[in-house]
mmCIF file of C-alpha atoms in Angstrom:
data_model
loop_
_atom_site.group_PDB
_atom_site.id
_atom_site.type_symbol
_atom_site.label_atom_id
_atom_site.label_comp_id
_atom_site.label_asym_id
_atom_site.label_seq_id
_atom_site.Cartn_x
_atom_site.Cartn_y
_atom_site.Cartn_z
ATOM 1 C CA MET A 8 2.233 93.727 112.971
ATOM 2 C CA ASN A 9 1.400 97.341 113.844
ATOM 3 C CA PHE A 10 3.130 99.764 116.199
ATOM 4 C CA ARG A 11 0.768 99.140 119.112
ATOM 5 C CA GLU A 12 1.371 95.403 118.927
ATOM 6 C CA LEU A 13 5.140 95.923 118.828
ATOM 7 C CA SER A 14 4.933 98.337 121.787
ATOM 8 C CA VAL A 15 3.132 95.733 123.888
ATOM 9 C CA LEU A 16 5.489 92.941 122.847
ATOM 10 C CA ARG A 17 8.814 94.830 122.988
ATOM 11 C CA ALA A 18 8.780 98.446 124.162
ATOM 12 C CA ASP A 19 12.511 98.801 123.480
ATOM 13 C CA LEU A 20 12.111 97.757 119.834
ATOM 14 C CA ALA A 21 9.151 100.110 119.428
ATOM 15 C CA PHE A 22 11.343 103.021 120.512
ATOM 16 C CA ILE A 23 14.225 101.968 118.251
ATOM 17 C CA ALA A 24 11.933 101.489 115.219
ATOM 18 C CA HIS A 25 11.315 105.224 114.847
ATOM 19 C CA TRP A 26 14.961 105.638 113.777
ATOM 20 C CA VAL A 27 14.435 103.378 110.732
ATOM 21 C CA ARG A 28 13.151 105.283 107.699
ATOM 22 C CA ASP A 29 10.182 103.994 105.713
ATOM 23 C CA ALA A 30 11.058 101.731 102.757
ATOM 24 C CA SER A 31 14.649 101.263 103.966
ATOM 25 C CA HIS A 32 16.814 98.290 103.035
ATOM 26 C CA VAL A 33 17.573 96.727 106.444
ATOM 27 C CA LEU A 34 19.949 94.082 107.776
ATOM 28 C CA ASP A 35 19.111 92.759 111.268
ATOM 29 C CA LEU A 36 22.095 90.993 112.841
ATOM 30 C CA GLY A 37 21.139 88.522 115.548
ATOM 31 C CA CYS A 38 17.487 88.990 114.596
ATOM 32 C CA GLY A 39 16.196 86.408 117.085
ATOM 33 C CA ASP A 40 12.533 85.559 116.432
ATOM 34 C CA GLY A 41 12.294 88.182 113.672
ATOM 35 C CA VAL A 42 9.739 90.405 115.398
ATOM 36 C CA MET A 43 11.559 93.651 114.537
ATOM 37 C CA LEU A 44 11.878 92.829 110.844
ATOM 38 C CA GLU A 45 8.253 91.687 110.720
ATOM 39 C CA TYR A 46 7.164 95.078 112.037
ATOM 40 C CA LEU A 47 9.483 97.028 109.718
ATOM 41 C CA GLN A 48 8.225 95.058 106.707
ATOM 42 C CA THR A 49 4.515 95.298 107.454
ATOM 43 C CA ASP A 50 4.255 98.790 108.966
ATOM 44 C CA LYS A 51 7.156 100.691 107.380
ATOM 45 C CA GLN A 52 7.466 98.835 104.044
ATOM 46 C CA CYS A 53 11.136 98.015 104.629
ATOM 47 C CA ILE A 54 12.881 95.143 102.898
ATOM 48 C CA GLY A 55 15.890 93.178 104.049
ATOM 49 C CA TYR A 56 17.324 90.170 105.801
ATOM 50 C CA GLY A 57 17.831 88.817 109.272
ATOM 51 C CA VAL A 58 20.939 86.925 110.337
ATOM 52 C CA GLU A 59 20.531 84.394 113.154
ATOM 53 C CA ILE A 60 22.493 81.356 114.362
ATOM 54 C CA ASP A 61 19.940 79.738 116.711
ATOM 55 C CA ASP A 62 18.312 76.696 115.077
ATOM 56 C CA ALA A 63 15.089 77.197 117.043
ATOM 57 C CA LYS A 64 14.644 80.810 115.888
ATOM 58 C CA ILE A 65 14.939 80.167 112.134
ATOM 59 C CA PRO A 66 11.465 78.576 111.628
ATOM 60 C CA VAL A 67 9.914 81.317 113.792
ATOM 61 C CA CYS A 68 11.403 83.968 111.498
ATOM 62 C CA VAL A 69 10.174 82.113 108.418
ATOM 63 C CA ALA A 70 6.663 81.884 109.902
ATOM 64 C CA ARG A 71 6.716 85.663 110.362
ATOM 65 C CA GLY A 72 7.603 86.164 106.697
ATOM 66 C CA VAL A 73 11.157 87.270 107.467
ATOM 67 C CA SER A 74 13.981 86.349 105.089
ATOM 68 C CA VAL A 75 16.608 84.920 107.416
ATOM 69 C CA ILE A 76 20.145 83.660 106.847
ATOM 70 C CA GLN A 77 21.536 81.167 109.359
ATOM 71 C CA ARG A 78 25.068 82.334 109.986
ATOM 72 C CA ASP A 79 27.521 82.942 112.796
ATOM 73 C CA LEU A 80 28.282 86.662 112.954
ATOM 74 C CA GLU A 81 31.805 85.826 114.098
ATOM 75 C CA SER A 82 32.509 84.484 110.585
ATOM 76 C CA GLY A 83 32.092 87.990 109.158
ATOM 77 C CA MET A 84 29.802 89.599 106.614
ATOM 78 C CA SER A 85 31.698 88.973 103.397
ATOM 79 C CA ILE A 86 28.435 87.822 101.752
ATOM 80 C CA PHE A 87 27.237 91.450 101.785
ATOM 81 C CA ALA A 88 28.606 94.203 99.561
ATOM 82 C CA ASP A 89 29.820 97.594 100.760
ATOM 83 C CA ASN A 90 26.927 99.993 101.494
ATOM 84 C CA ALA A 91 24.390 97.262 100.697
ATOM 85 C CA PHE A 92 21.957 98.440 103.397
ATOM 86 C CA ASP A 93 20.461 101.736 104.497
ATOM 87 C CA THR A 94 20.367 100.567 108.117
ATOM 88 C CA VAL A 95 22.082 97.715 109.953
ATOM 89 C CA LEU A 96 20.517 96.649 113.248
ATOM 90 C CA CYS A 97 22.436 94.821 115.954
ATOM 91 C CA LEU A 98 20.071 94.788 118.920
ATOM 92 C CA SER A 99 21.099 93.153 122.199
ATOM 93 C CA ALA A 100 23.435 90.805 120.334
ATOM 94 C CA LEU A 101 26.833 92.519 120.271
ATOM 95 C CA GLN A 102 27.595 91.585 123.878
ATOM 96 C CA MET A 103 27.488 87.914 122.839
ATOM 97 C CA MET A 104 30.286 88.360 120.294
ATOM 98 C CA LYS A 105 33.989 87.756 120.870
ATOM 99 C CA ASN A 106 35.211 89.937 117.991
ATOM 100 C CA VAL A 107 33.174 93.055 118.752
ATOM 101 C CA GLU A 108 35.593 95.421 117.021
ATOM 102 C CA GLY A 109 35.610 93.349 113.817
ATOM 103 C CA ILE A 110 31.822 93.074 113.713
ATOM 104 C CA LEU A 111 31.442 96.829 114.206
ATOM 105 C CA ALA A 112 33.907 97.450 111.375
ATOM 106 C CA ASP A 113 31.823 95.151 109.145
ATOM 107 C CA ILE A 114 28.645 96.994 110.170
ATOM 108 C CA ALA A 115 30.318 100.252 109.133
ATOM 109 C CA ARG A 116 31.248 98.694 105.789
ATOM 110 C CA VAL A 117 27.894 97.194 104.758
ATOM 111 C CA GLY A 118 25.529 99.848 106.142
ATOM 112 C CA ARG A 119 25.088 103.580 105.670
ATOM 113 C CA GLU A 120 23.682 103.854 109.185
ATOM 114 C CA ALA A 121 23.533 101.464 112.132
ATOM 115 C CA ILE A 122 21.513 101.043 115.299
ATOM 116 C CA VAL A 123 23.190 99.091 118.089
ATOM 117 C CA SER A 124 21.808 98.260 121.531
ATOM 118 C CA PHE A 125 23.303 96.374 124.462
ATOM 119 C CA PRO A 126 22.787 95.989 128.228
ATOM 120 C CA ASN A 127 24.420 98.891 130.034
ATOM 121 C CA PHE A 128 26.819 97.383 132.559
ATOM 122 C CA ALA A 129 26.974 100.734 134.395
ATOM 123 C CA TYR A 130 23.253 100.581 135.307
ATOM 124 C CA TRP A 131 23.045 101.282 139.042
ATOM 125 C CA PRO A 132 21.705 97.862 140.203
ATOM 126 C CA HIS A 133 24.589 96.254 138.308
ATOM 127 C CA ARG A 134 27.050 98.479 140.151
ATOM 128 C CA ILE A 135 25.496 97.568 143.487
ATOM 129 C CA SER A 136 25.737 93.847 142.659
ATOM 130 C CA ILE A 137 29.453 94.245 141.903
ATOM 131 C CA PHE A 138 29.914 96.282 145.098
ATOM 132 C CA ARG A 139 28.326 93.393 147.023
ATOM 133 C CA GLY A 140 30.732 90.971 145.349
ATOM 134 C CA ARG A 141 28.240 89.336 142.969
ATOM 135 C CA MET A 142 27.851 89.429 139.185
ATOM 136 C CA PRO A 143 24.658 91.286 138.245
ATOM 137 C CA VAL A 144 21.454 89.545 137.187
ATOM 138 C CA SER A 145 18.666 91.710 135.729
ATOM 139 C CA LYS A 146 16.034 91.861 132.995
ATOM 140 C CA HIS A 147 18.682 92.701 130.373
ATOM 141 C CA LEU A 148 21.356 90.465 131.972
ATOM 142 C CA PRO A 149 19.122 87.550 132.996
ATOM 143 C CA TYR A 150 21.792 84.848 133.253
ATOM 144 C CA GLU A 151 24.041 83.652 136.027
ATOM 145 C CA TRP A 152 27.768 84.148 135.466
ATOM 146 C CA TYR A 153 28.312 80.460 134.682
ATOM 147 C CA ASP A 154 25.638 80.035 131.966
ATOM 148 C CA THR A 155 25.509 83.429 130.304
ATOM 149 C CA PRO A 156 25.882 83.746 126.512
ATOM 150 C CA ASN A 157 27.263 87.252 127.087
ATOM 151 C CA VAL A 158 31.018 87.437 126.699
ATOM 152 C CA ARG A 159 31.479 91.238 126.622
ATOM 153 C CA TYR A 160 30.225 93.855 129.049
ATOM 154 C CA ALA A 161 30.255 97.572 128.236
ATOM 155 C CA THR A 162 29.058 100.943 129.447
ATOM 156 C CA ILE A 163 27.741 103.780 127.301
ATOM 157 C CA SER A 164 31.098 105.570 127.471
ATOM 158 C CA ASP A 165 33.025 102.404 126.549
ATOM 159 C CA PHE A 166 30.975 101.792 123.421
ATOM 160 C CA GLU A 167 31.152 105.387 122.206
ATOM 161 C CA GLU A 168 34.949 105.226 122.332
ATOM 162 C CA LEU A 169 35.044 101.971 120.334
ATOM 163 C CA ALA A 170 32.554 103.214 117.742
ATOM 164 C CA ASN A 171 34.747 106.243 117.055
ATOM 165 C CA ARG A 172 37.787 103.990 116.712
ATOM 166 C CA VAL A 173 36.195 101.825 113.983
ATOM 167 C CA GLY A 174 35.007 104.820 111.948
ATOM 168 C CA LEU A 175 31.469 105.299 113.216
ATOM 169 C CA GLU A 176 30.032 108.674 114.181
ATOM 170 C CA VAL A 177 27.500 108.736 117.013
ATOM 171 C CA LEU A 178 24.358 110.504 115.795
ATOM 172 C CA GLU A 179 22.248 109.775 118.864
ATOM 173 C CA CYS A 180 22.719 107.878 122.097
ATOM 174 C CA ILE A 181 19.756 107.028 124.293
ATOM 175 C CA ALA A 182 19.574 105.085 127.542
ATOM 176 C CA LEU A 183 16.315 103.195 127.980
ATOM 177 C CA HIS A 184 14.639 101.681 130.993
ATOM 178 C CA ASN A 185 11.505 99.613 130.424
ATOM 179 C CA GLY A 186 11.463 100.926 126.864
ATOM 180 C CA LYS A 187 11.429 104.609 127.900
ATOM 181 C CA PRO A 188 14.267 107.140 127.500
ATOM 182 C CA VAL A 189 16.252 108.125 130.580
ATOM 183 C CA THR A 190 17.523 111.713 130.458
ATOM 184 C CA PHE A 191 18.838 112.247 133.997
ATOM 185 C CA LEU A 192 22.093 110.365 134.715
ATOM 186 C CA PRO A 193 21.549 107.986 131.775
ATOM 187 C CA ASN A 194 24.718 105.939 132.355
ATOM 188 C CA TRP A 195 23.516 105.237 135.899
ATOM 189 C CA ARG A 196 19.781 104.877 135.346
ATOM 190 C CA GLY A 197 19.494 103.336 131.867
ATOM 191 C CA SER A 198 19.458 99.537 131.691
ATOM 192 C CA LEU A 199 19.734 99.403 127.884
ATOM 193 C CA ALA A 200 22.065 101.562 125.776
ATOM 194 C CA VAL A 201 20.952 102.403 122.226
ATOM 195 C CA PHE A 202 23.218 104.074 119.663
ATOM 196 C CA ARG A 203 22.340 105.441 116.239
ATOM 197 C CA LEU A 204 25.502 105.613 114.139
ATOM 198 C CA ARG A 205 26.794 106.376 110.667
ATOM 199 C CA LYS A 206 30.117 106.194 108.868
ATOM 200 C CA LYS A 207 32.422 109.085 109.475
ATOM 201 C CA THR A 208 32.936 111.244 106.412
ATOM 202 C CA PRO A 209 36.577 111.696 105.359
ATOM 203 C CA ALA A 210 38.079 114.950 106.602
#
């Protein structure tokens, strides 16, 4: 898969991919159908693993040539050593986790850097939905309140505070809408929050 193909398929992943260095050792948590790892392997010569729990997604990953481990992220990442990966990805999956703080701490342990994305609950249509007395439904939050797999909702400011608490330094924070960066009022106008992080160095 080349960059143009990834851009057409998933504009958000195409933007995020530029943060991953060539030939990196990558762990993709909640890798879904494996499209990101397929691109990183074929176009950027990265190596690594995906972690996914969905039975239906595992054969899709295998068909793409992605090494995937079927595992519930809530059970932790004890199978991986400290600093085992150059980059840990957790893209649009963290909001489905109950133990967000624990998973972030594990990400900080096993990776030198991390890239995390999640739907921005402060996106202006979401705010209007709440103002009207309804839970928001959008491209990045496509479920009704009663059948959603999402169990955590966060804004850009919320996540930055938690990242600092678990020992992660924010290197870059970008709000995306339709795969493109939003620079003016990002916490209002960005539907997807993307953070590039690394471990804090001891003082």
